[in-house]
XYZ file of C-alpha atoms in Angstrom:
690
model
C 0.000 0.000 0.000
C 1.159 3.541 -0.733
C -0.002 6.888 0.661
C -3.180 6.885 -1.431
C -4.661 4.190 0.815
C -5.576 6.915 3.292
C -7.426 9.061 0.748
C -11.211 9.204 0.401
C -11.286 9.573 -3.395
C -12.213 6.261 -5.072
C -9.922 7.139 -7.976
C -6.920 7.693 -5.733
C -7.677 4.524 -3.805
C -7.727 2.562 -7.078
C -3.987 3.291 -7.169
C -3.256 2.516 -3.515
C -1.770 -0.898 -4.323
C 0.362 0.274 -7.235
C 4.098 -0.273 -6.738
C 4.443 3.430 -7.593
C 5.223 5.532 -4.515
C 2.279 7.859 -5.080
C 1.638 11.007 -3.092
C -1.648 12.908 -3.070
C -1.440 16.544 -4.144
C -0.067 18.477 -1.187
C 2.845 19.936 0.725
C 4.364 16.570 1.677
C 5.010 15.704 -1.958
C 6.290 19.155 -2.847
C 8.667 19.256 0.133
C 10.010 15.833 -0.835
C 10.679 17.017 -4.402
C 12.518 20.108 -3.167
C 14.546 18.153 -0.626
C 15.566 15.437 -3.100
C 15.962 17.741 -6.088
C 13.675 15.562 -8.167
C 11.108 16.563 -10.774
C 7.472 15.711 -10.198
C 5.274 13.461 -12.303
C 1.736 14.814 -12.033
C -0.780 12.189 -13.160
C -4.396 13.380 -13.346
C -7.436 11.235 -14.090
C -10.789 10.108 -12.768
C -12.328 6.837 -11.723
C -14.589 6.201 -14.718
C -11.936 7.037 -17.340
C -11.216 4.046 -19.590
C -7.781 5.172 -20.803
C -6.785 6.004 -17.233
C -7.372 2.338 -16.416
C -5.370 1.261 -19.457
C -2.338 3.348 -18.507
C -2.608 2.237 -14.888
C -2.570 -1.418 -15.910
C 0.224 -1.040 -18.458
C 2.531 1.221 -16.468
C 1.569 1.957 -12.872
C 0.979 -1.705 -11.995
C 4.251 -2.724 -13.642
C 7.071 -3.134 -11.118
C 9.888 -2.194 -13.498
C 8.129 0.987 -14.638
C 7.302 1.876 -11.042
C 10.959 1.450 -10.079
C 11.998 4.089 -12.609
C 9.280 6.450 -11.411
C 10.243 5.972 -7.771
C 13.991 6.331 -8.349
C 13.882 9.408 -10.545
C 10.694 11.319 -9.680
C 8.252 12.315 -6.977
C 4.925 10.919 -8.142
C 1.697 12.830 -7.495
C -1.752 11.490 -8.345
C -4.783 13.825 -8.615
C -8.473 13.044 -8.998
C -9.621 15.739 -11.425
C -13.133 15.636 -9.965
C -11.841 16.222 -6.438
C -9.470 19.009 -7.536
C -10.901 20.536 -10.725
C -8.874 23.684 -10.066
C -5.584 21.781 -10.238
C -6.826 19.876 -13.268
C -7.844 23.065 -15.073
C -4.458 24.723 -14.550
C -2.433 21.812 -15.864
C -4.899 21.050 -18.647
C -4.243 24.598 -19.848
C -0.557 23.706 -19.784
C -1.094 20.451 -21.670
C -3.221 22.066 -24.351
C -0.721 24.898 -24.782
C 2.234 22.523 -25.140
C 0.603 19.797 -27.242
C -2.439 21.358 -28.907
C -4.749 18.820 -27.311
C -5.918 17.601 -23.937
C -7.590 14.679 -22.253
C -7.176 12.111 -19.536
C -5.083 10.562 -18.220
C -3.075 13.764 -18.160
C 0.661 13.439 -17.533
C 2.675 16.564 -16.716
C 6.308 16.821 -15.629
C 7.005 19.634 -13.159
C 9.946 21.229 -11.430
C 9.852 20.971 -7.622
C 8.173 24.404 -7.530
C 5.311 23.010 -9.678
C 6.243 24.692 -12.954
C 5.669 22.513 -16.044
C 8.261 21.611 -18.662
C 6.679 18.638 -20.476
C 3.100 17.423 -20.837
C 0.963 14.831 -22.548
C -1.970 12.541 -21.973
C -1.878 8.756 -22.340
C 1.524 7.198 -22.916
C 1.575 3.524 -23.949
C 3.821 0.783 -22.620
C 5.514 0.497 -26.032
C 5.960 3.022 -28.839
C 2.584 3.220 -30.564
C 0.658 5.559 -32.884
C 3.310 8.248 -32.697
C 3.431 8.200 -28.891
C 6.651 7.235 -27.114
C 6.653 4.367 -24.657
C 6.233 5.683 -21.128
C 9.510 4.146 -19.939
C 11.389 5.703 -22.868
C 9.894 9.070 -21.958
C 10.917 8.616 -18.316
C 14.510 7.905 -19.325
C 14.644 10.893 -21.674
C 13.353 13.306 -19.062
C 15.592 11.879 -16.340
C 18.642 12.242 -18.596
C 17.713 15.836 -19.461
C 17.177 16.668 -15.782
C 20.520 15.201 -14.757
C 22.539 16.515 -17.705
C 21.161 20.039 -18.064
C 18.859 20.831 -15.166
C 19.306 24.580 -15.519
C 18.018 24.453 -19.096
C 14.966 22.430 -18.025
C 14.213 24.864 -15.194
C 14.609 27.839 -17.548
C 12.184 26.203 -19.975
C 9.668 25.699 -17.170
C 10.054 29.351 -16.151
C 9.447 30.529 -19.720
C 6.397 28.290 -20.142
C 4.930 29.492 -16.854
C 5.599 33.156 -17.657
C 3.926 32.846 -21.056
C 0.909 31.058 -19.598
C 0.554 33.638 -16.845
C 0.560 36.428 -19.409
C -2.043 34.639 -21.535
C -4.164 34.016 -18.438
C -3.853 37.662 -17.402
C -5.162 38.750 -20.808
C -8.143 36.402 -20.563
C -8.902 37.267 -16.937
C -8.694 41.018 -17.412
C -9.828 41.389 -20.982
C -11.351 44.710 -21.889
C -15.083 44.934 -21.430
C -17.210 45.401 -24.523
C -20.845 45.681 -25.445
C -22.300 42.503 -26.882
C -23.769 42.972 -30.324
C -27.512 42.274 -30.350
C -26.979 40.120 -33.436
C -24.578 37.812 -31.591
C -27.158 35.134 -30.633
C -28.185 34.784 -34.273
C -24.538 34.452 -35.322
C -24.088 31.700 -32.751
C -27.103 29.835 -34.113
C -25.681 30.171 -37.626
C -22.303 28.858 -36.436
C -23.951 25.892 -34.738
C -25.992 25.249 -37.867
C -22.772 25.084 -39.886
C -21.432 22.405 -37.524
C -24.745 20.520 -37.373
C -24.869 16.909 -38.543
C -28.047 16.875 -40.643
C -28.286 13.091 -40.613
C -27.392 12.139 -37.059
C -27.839 15.365 -35.136
C -25.277 16.882 -32.837
C -22.313 18.957 -33.898
C -19.202 17.869 -35.740
C -18.116 14.283 -36.217
C -16.612 11.555 -34.083
C -16.246 11.539 -31.151
C -19.575 13.218 -30.509
C -20.661 14.782 -27.224
C -24.151 15.869 -26.119
C -23.227 19.581 -25.554
C -26.204 20.384 -23.285
C -25.280 24.055 -22.756
C -25.347 24.759 -26.491
C -28.630 22.888 -26.882
C -30.200 24.774 -23.964
C -29.152 28.040 -25.584
C -30.829 26.982 -28.835
C -34.090 26.287 -26.992
C -33.922 29.683 -25.283
C -33.233 31.292 -28.667
C -36.294 29.531 -30.095
C -38.440 31.135 -27.381
C -36.887 34.607 -27.539
C -36.925 34.734 -31.362
C -40.433 33.634 -32.367
C -40.886 33.122 -36.064
C -37.176 32.327 -36.473
C -36.642 32.448 -40.266
C -33.428 30.443 -40.133
C -33.600 27.000 -41.708
C -33.236 24.552 -40.167
C -34.600 26.258 -37.100
C -32.902 26.373 -33.725
C -35.630 24.085 -32.412
C -34.944 21.511 -35.133
C -31.242 21.422 -34.254
C -32.225 20.394 -30.737
C -35.117 18.011 -31.322
C -33.378 16.127 -34.135
C -30.301 15.718 -31.924
C -32.335 14.542 -28.943
C -34.248 11.978 -30.994
C -31.067 10.600 -32.521
C -29.419 10.400 -29.099
C -32.319 8.592 -27.427
C -32.400 6.066 -30.290
C -28.631 5.561 -30.195
C -26.401 3.420 -28.040
C -25.348 6.435 -25.999
C -28.709 6.011 -24.265
C -29.168 3.062 -21.902
C -32.375 1.529 -23.256
C -32.761 -0.853 -20.321
C -31.715 1.141 -17.285
C -32.197 4.718 -18.434
C -29.622 7.469 -18.466
C -26.866 8.411 -20.877
C -23.285 7.294 -21.311
C -20.545 9.927 -21.562
C -20.179 10.298 -25.326
C -20.228 8.431 -28.625
C -17.016 7.262 -30.259
C -18.727 7.540 -33.666
C -20.871 10.200 -35.320
C -24.061 8.100 -35.099
C -24.435 8.018 -31.301
C -24.076 4.225 -31.632
C -21.066 3.031 -29.635
C -20.464 4.995 -26.435
C -17.679 5.293 -23.987
C -19.675 3.540 -21.335
C -19.016 5.643 -18.240
C -22.095 7.365 -16.831
C -21.663 10.752 -15.205
C -23.995 12.522 -12.799
C -23.469 15.850 -14.556
C -24.443 14.512 -17.987
C -27.620 12.886 -16.781
C -28.742 15.810 -14.634
C -28.295 18.251 -17.515
C -29.833 15.969 -20.134
C -32.895 15.252 -17.986
C -33.636 18.991 -17.940
C -32.870 19.355 -21.642
C -35.336 16.614 -22.574
C -37.849 18.151 -20.150
C -37.613 21.510 -21.910
C -38.003 19.841 -25.309
C -41.100 18.093 -23.944
C -42.537 21.413 -22.752
C -42.099 22.897 -26.228
C -43.158 19.932 -28.364
C -45.390 17.830 -26.130
C -43.625 14.717 -27.484
C -44.268 11.935 -24.921
C -41.037 10.188 -25.952
C -39.097 13.096 -24.460
C -41.028 12.765 -21.194
C -40.260 9.033 -21.121
C -36.527 9.740 -21.396
C -36.778 12.276 -18.561
C -38.471 9.803 -16.258
C -36.160 6.919 -17.157
C -33.081 9.084 -16.615
C -34.263 10.285 -13.208
C -35.191 6.712 -12.280
C -31.646 5.631 -13.125
C -30.139 8.399 -10.995
C -32.342 7.566 -8.045
C -31.861 3.807 -8.347
C -28.105 3.651 -8.870
C -26.549 6.997 -7.941
C -28.330 8.208 -4.795
C -26.618 7.826 -1.439
C -28.987 6.991 1.445
C -27.868 10.222 3.114
C -29.364 12.252 0.258
C -26.467 13.153 -2.031
C -25.792 11.792 -5.504
C -22.649 9.871 -6.433
C -20.291 11.164 -9.090
C -19.977 8.449 -11.725
C -20.100 4.849 -12.875
C -17.103 3.294 -14.582
C -16.792 2.460 -18.264
C -15.244 -0.924 -17.478
C -16.555 -4.042 -15.778
C -13.949 -6.612 -14.748
C -11.475 -4.755 -16.942
C -13.609 -4.990 -20.092
C -15.204 -1.853 -21.476
C -18.998 -1.989 -21.620
C -19.191 -5.623 -20.490
C -22.207 -5.005 -18.262
C -24.201 -3.258 -20.991
C -23.745 -5.335 -24.164
C -25.611 -8.415 -25.412
C -25.389 -11.314 -27.821
C -28.499 -12.665 -29.586
C -28.204 -15.883 -27.593
C -28.173 -14.002 -24.274
C -31.339 -12.130 -25.216
C -33.151 -15.266 -26.372
C -32.134 -17.070 -23.183
C -33.990 -14.451 -21.152
C -36.938 -13.680 -23.426
C -37.426 -16.869 -25.408
C -37.213 -17.103 -29.172
C -40.430 -15.241 -30.054
C -40.009 -12.282 -27.717
C -36.278 -12.402 -28.368
C -36.821 -11.967 -32.105
C -39.160 -9.062 -31.451
C -36.670 -7.334 -29.159
C -33.689 -7.981 -31.438
C -35.573 -6.526 -34.396
C -36.351 -3.276 -32.584
C -32.984 -2.856 -30.845
C -30.662 -3.765 -33.708
C -29.180 -6.945 -32.217
C -27.396 -9.121 -34.794
C -24.985 -12.046 -34.901
C -22.342 -9.722 -36.375
C -22.628 -7.321 -33.431
C -21.581 -3.680 -33.404
C -18.983 -3.460 -30.619
C -15.743 -5.087 -29.527
C -13.310 -4.054 -26.806
C -10.023 -3.845 -28.746
C -8.097 -4.766 -25.590
C -10.146 -7.938 -25.076
C -10.948 -9.498 -28.454
C -11.515 -12.807 -26.680
C -14.782 -11.364 -25.332
C -16.022 -11.331 -28.927
C -18.291 -9.007 -30.828
C -21.325 -7.912 -28.867
C -24.297 -5.602 -29.360
C -24.859 -2.158 -27.944
C -28.646 -1.791 -27.840
C -29.987 0.934 -30.099
C -33.034 1.647 -32.270
C -31.745 1.955 -35.840
C -35.116 1.676 -37.599
C -38.484 3.351 -37.386
C -40.939 1.483 -35.191
C -43.357 1.281 -38.137
C -40.801 -0.676 -40.183
C -40.095 -3.030 -37.294
C -43.801 -3.626 -36.766
C -44.231 -4.436 -40.448
C -41.418 -7.003 -40.364
C -42.927 -8.618 -37.275
C -46.503 -8.618 -38.570
C -47.720 -6.427 -35.699
C -49.396 -3.066 -35.497
C -47.330 -0.284 -33.980
C -49.458 0.077 -30.842
C -49.154 -3.626 -30.019
C -45.402 -3.614 -30.551
C -44.876 -0.498 -28.419
C -47.036 -1.983 -25.664
C -44.923 -5.155 -25.473
C -41.524 -3.477 -25.265
C -41.546 -2.152 -21.655
C -42.016 -5.617 -20.157
C -39.230 -7.044 -22.321
C -36.877 -4.241 -21.310
C -37.726 -4.857 -17.656
C -36.922 -8.580 -17.932
C -33.570 -7.882 -19.549
C -32.766 -5.211 -16.967
C -33.516 -7.714 -14.203
C -31.081 -10.131 -15.849
C -28.491 -7.382 -16.237
C -28.776 -6.609 -12.538
C -27.362 -10.090 -11.822
C -24.159 -9.230 -13.707
C -21.109 -7.699 -12.090
C -21.725 -3.962 -12.102
C -19.279 -1.299 -13.255
C -17.248 0.382 -10.567
C -18.986 3.202 -8.721
C -17.296 6.464 -7.792
C -19.307 7.128 -4.671
C -17.908 10.491 -3.694
C -20.471 13.301 -3.623
C -19.548 16.581 -5.324
C -21.418 19.747 -4.349
C -21.338 21.183 -7.873
C -22.756 18.143 -9.630
C -25.323 17.716 -6.871
C -26.445 21.247 -7.630
C -27.152 20.090 -11.191
C -29.071 17.065 -9.892
C -30.975 19.271 -7.443
C -32.077 21.510 -10.315
C -33.093 18.516 -12.437
C -35.261 16.810 -9.834
C -36.827 20.069 -8.655
C -37.738 21.342 -12.116
C -38.873 17.958 -13.416
C -41.057 17.553 -10.350
C -42.627 20.975 -10.868
C -43.198 20.583 -14.598
C -44.391 16.976 -14.551
C -46.454 17.444 -11.404
C -44.527 14.672 -9.643
C -44.180 15.387 -5.938
C -41.727 12.515 -5.493
C -39.099 14.245 -7.619
C -39.499 17.395 -5.528
C -39.044 15.300 -2.378
C -35.783 13.896 -3.768
C -34.599 17.427 -4.562
C -35.521 18.620 -1.075
C -33.548 15.764 0.494
C -30.539 16.662 -1.640
C -30.708 20.315 -0.586
C -30.977 19.231 3.046
C -27.966 16.946 2.599
C -25.879 19.733 1.087
C -26.719 22.092 3.942
C -26.153 19.464 6.632
C -23.079 17.665 5.286
C -21.293 20.049 2.905
C -21.731 23.459 4.490
C -19.447 24.803 7.197
C -19.503 28.601 6.982
C -19.102 27.943 3.258
C -19.595 25.116 0.798
C -17.182 22.206 0.724
C -16.483 20.555 -2.604
C -16.438 16.806 -1.942
C -17.960 14.349 0.556
C -17.518 10.655 1.187
C -18.295 8.378 4.112
C -19.453 11.225 6.315
C -16.469 13.516 5.712
C -16.553 16.691 3.600
C -13.359 18.423 2.495
C -11.773 20.789 -0.055
C -12.988 24.384 0.014
C -15.854 24.976 -2.374
C -15.021 26.209 -5.857
C -16.882 28.683 -8.044
C -18.908 25.948 -9.757
C -20.072 24.614 -6.384
C -21.594 27.954 -5.421
C -23.069 28.616 -8.865
C -24.634 25.205 -9.514
C -26.026 24.774 -6.005
C -27.428 28.308 -6.092
C -29.200 27.651 -9.400
C -30.506 24.348 -8.060
C -31.947 26.099 -5.023
C -33.753 28.549 -7.312
C -35.446 25.626 -9.056
C -36.388 24.145 -5.695
C -37.900 27.464 -4.621
C -39.972 27.554 -7.824
C -41.148 24.007 -7.111
C -42.039 24.519 -3.434
C -42.483 28.205 -2.660
C -40.264 27.702 0.405
C -38.404 30.996 0.611
C -35.644 29.416 2.724
C -34.254 27.911 -0.489
C -34.164 31.332 -2.143
C -32.478 32.855 0.904
C -29.743 30.221 0.858
C -29.174 30.914 -2.852
C -28.744 34.604 -1.956
C -26.256 33.647 0.754
C -24.285 31.572 -1.740
C -24.118 34.498 -4.156
C -22.977 36.857 -1.395
C -20.300 34.374 -0.331
C -19.193 33.873 -3.944
C -18.737 37.629 -4.307
C -16.492 37.615 -1.238
C -14.536 34.510 -2.218
C -14.188 34.571 -6.016
C -15.148 37.964 -7.474
C -12.510 40.115 -9.156
C -13.625 43.595 -8.153
C -11.013 45.253 -10.346
C -11.686 43.542 -13.673
C -15.003 41.787 -13.149
C -15.782 38.112 -13.420
C -15.040 35.300 -11.007
C -11.961 33.187 -10.352
C -12.332 29.423 -10.192
C -10.764 28.996 -6.762
C -11.046 31.143 -3.618
C -9.055 34.360 -3.458
C -7.576 33.240 -0.133
C -7.156 29.600 -1.179
C -4.166 27.550 -2.262
C -1.891 29.451 -4.626
C -1.493 27.582 -7.911
C 0.821 28.652 -10.740
C -2.182 30.184 -12.559
C -5.339 31.799 -11.202
C -7.974 31.312 -13.852
C -11.448 32.575 -14.592
C -13.503 29.815 -16.228
C -15.467 31.215 -19.173
C -15.628 28.274 -21.583
C -18.221 25.519 -21.241
C -16.840 22.004 -21.130
C -19.072 19.065 -20.188
C -20.606 21.357 -17.572
C -21.462 25.075 -17.684
C -18.583 27.463 -17.125
C -18.328 28.847 -13.624
C -18.678 32.419 -14.882
C -21.609 31.607 -17.161
C -23.448 29.862 -14.338
C -22.623 32.581 -11.804
C -23.789 35.286 -14.216
C -27.097 33.436 -14.522
C -27.409 33.167 -10.740
C -26.656 36.866 -10.197
C -29.146 38.015 -12.838
C -31.867 35.633 -11.656
C -31.501 36.714 -8.034
C -31.553 40.361 -9.090
C -34.853 39.711 -10.854
C -36.289 37.889 -7.837
C -35.158 40.332 -5.170
C -34.846 43.680 -6.927
C -31.142 43.943 -6.052
C -29.903 45.777 -9.149
C -26.262 45.501 -8.062
C -26.402 41.760 -8.704
C -27.683 42.302 -12.241
C -24.809 44.731 -12.816
C -22.333 42.078 -11.656
C -23.874 39.529 -14.008
C -23.690 42.048 -16.826
C -20.002 42.654 -16.098
C -19.319 38.970 -16.711
C -21.043 39.228 -20.090
C -19.056 42.336 -20.993
C -15.824 40.608 -19.998
C -16.614 37.623 -22.222
C -17.727 39.798 -25.142
C -14.337 39.812 -26.844
C -14.036 36.034 -26.644
C -17.570 35.666 -27.977
C -16.646 37.686 -31.048
C -13.723 35.356 -31.797
C -15.218 31.947 -30.925
C -18.975 31.982 -30.705
C -19.530 28.334 -29.773
C -18.619 26.913 -26.388
C -20.286 29.719 -24.435
C -23.819 28.345 -24.130
C -24.115 29.056 -20.411
C -22.979 32.663 -20.906
C -25.411 33.079 -23.798
C -28.219 31.857 -21.540
C -27.290 34.653 -19.139
C -27.309 37.071 -22.074
C -30.754 35.854 -23.133
C -31.987 36.458 -19.595
C -30.535 39.946 -19.165
C -31.732 41.020 -22.630
C -35.320 39.949 -21.949
C -37.720 42.473 -20.413
C -38.385 41.616 -16.763
C -41.250 39.125 -16.619
C -42.781 37.678 -13.467
C -45.535 35.253 -12.663
C -46.631 35.229 -9.037
C -49.015 32.528 -7.836
C -50.365 33.213 -4.366
C -52.364 30.886 -2.156
C -52.101 27.723 -0.108
C -50.396 24.882 -2.025
C -53.614 22.990 -2.713
C -55.253 26.147 -4.099
C -52.168 27.148 -6.108
C -51.782 23.776 -7.773
C -54.099 24.305 -10.809
C -52.420 27.636 -11.554
C -48.958 26.099 -11.195
C -49.874 23.323 -13.628
C -50.870 25.926 -16.208
C -47.494 27.655 -15.874
C -45.578 24.360 -15.815
C -46.836 23.441 -19.283
C -44.764 26.261 -20.774
C -41.032 26.590 -21.309
C -40.221 30.015 -19.841
C -36.417 30.348 -19.746
C -36.388 34.079 -18.879
C -39.418 34.417 -16.584
C -39.387 34.779 -12.796
C -41.834 32.277 -11.266
C -42.819 32.888 -7.645
C -45.184 30.554 -5.794
C -46.132 31.729 -2.315
C -48.687 31.022 0.366
C -49.171 34.748 0.888
C -48.005 38.179 -0.115
C -44.662 38.982 1.291
C -41.024 39.671 1.142
C -40.291 39.601 -2.596
C -41.177 42.663 -4.690
C -43.644 40.811 -6.907
C -45.548 39.589 -3.825
C -46.097 42.949 -2.148
C -49.824 43.484 -1.578
C -50.737 40.093 -3.044
C -52.482 38.470 -0.062
C -55.471 36.219 -0.745
C -58.104 34.543 1.400
C -57.173 31.175 2.972
C -59.479 29.297 0.590
C -58.473 31.132 -2.560
C -55.586 31.636 -4.973
C -54.675 34.138 -7.659
C -51.967 34.573 -10.249
C -50.329 37.778 -11.429
C -48.595 38.133 -14.789
C -46.225 41.098 -14.915
C -43.977 42.465 -17.647
C -41.666 45.483 -17.578
C -42.862 46.333 -14.056
C -46.542 46.388 -15.085
C -48.927 43.699 -13.816
C -52.245 42.690 -15.285
C -55.410 42.077 -13.315
C -55.212 39.110 -10.958
C -56.169 35.846 -12.648
C -58.704 34.205 -10.365
C -59.005 30.984 -12.355
C -56.538 28.820 -14.292
C -58.476 29.657 -17.449
C -57.949 33.384 -16.904
C -54.261 32.732 -16.305
C -54.038 30.764 -19.562
C -55.583 33.671 -21.466
C -53.156 36.153 -19.911
C -50.127 33.968 -20.637
C -51.248 33.456 -24.224
C -51.800 37.192 -24.648
C -48.298 37.859 -23.298
C -46.912 35.190 -25.673
C -45.511 33.263 -22.738
């Protein structure tokens, strides 16, 4: 066992039995490097990363490789999910030095943490233009011993250049955002759109929920959009292709990380909390706009998956499920025709195989384990009408038979060895899950989802709050000071929970989180927010996250939170702060219009005239009014349910009798007559084009 045995991170503990003398990120490792005059190997990954497992097996479990690492280097292992700030800094380094990034990330540092060489996965033998890891170790050791001063000078130059580039991004000049920018972004996304399979670009293909959410907001804020195909089509075509593809788990619900091809067919099989929380809301919003029941089904199946497999009894959601099972990628999720027939019988098996594209030839093979053979990732490659015709059934009969068949196969799958579970709880990703369950509960009228969201909020306050948010929790212990994304995502989740319950305590905690974020992360001189606390650990770069990755950027999400809370409370200073973020990003938006979906959502909100819907009355009297509002996708409208008039501006003077309810629709600070019935409310919303 090495030092990682005492860590709480499942990813770090996966490496506790390596012969490598690993250190966790921290002063002990850095002091050792300085004392011994050795460079540092920084290895960054995460528990559900397939190629991280490959490199671990090939190199870190190999005694001869470990001996070189231990003799020549101080070896530091980082879980990127536990320390996203460290990951972000050295990913910037890796991308600057190599032109690409990814995990596992491998960076060589001087003892004072300055980088001089970087890469991602290195194989055990020279392969595909990548040097063998042991050859790389020897080369770097020889350079360090023969000309250390030159290596240190190189690290100094790299760090200086990166600091200057970071300074320019952090303190970029503020600019007004052109009103035509959203349309240019839609045009840019249209140019990248895959007309056949949906999504953007080619393989590998990622869901990109922030961009898709922006397109839905654009559809609402630009009625009669003349662009062809429309913003709405870009989203709905993508969502339908995804839910028919292998990226979607047709038995257990939920989405895998991404597709290795352009067709959404073969995924990388890890399942992430952040993907599924964001995609549940995205499909919910598409359902609100289109009324397509297939979108609602995906929402419910995805939330069922999260609750069944990712929810800790204490109330928080786990981070991820692994791509591999028993060392084989996707083993738990794939099927042969014989396996399906053994569970369903020949008749039902033929029906299921016809619908879900299961063939003797298969569509997937783990290249590292060809002995496992070709298997089938379940997907729906053909229209249900064509399948019904081949089977001699009508469509309704075929659709009615499928749920029971899926349930039987899921029950069989549950007997298999499951993928590894990363059971740490991250505040940021739980904020995304909180928002998903709260909003889905409100929109679908499902009180159970709201109960799950309430339990998650209670968990976060009880277990991950100590005069400030903490980033990660496992086995009853929370640690690592909260980062910008923790405050932003949890704050936005609490807003959704307030809209679902009317409990103003959730709104007040969101306000507290924004106030704390201003103290901890806000750059008062230049605007915007740093990723890590101003008084936190000093890394070689202090960055402001503006670009969306798999999750919304910290600044985009915080701008949304500030503008929303300004609209709810009347605190205009918060709207100004949100606007400063947009002005700071304006220059970047002119140069690269995609990748800023979360910021564009904040722009859509701040550009919209203030709109509020207040629904006042006891919960049982409010319910019919709330259902009328919930039918509509309103991405820039303040929604305030309340038992009585009260502390928020839109509620002043809005008291009703105990056995009554009323709704108020307001725009640009002007409110219409109170709607005393759901029908009156519907007429007012229609008239306001909401």
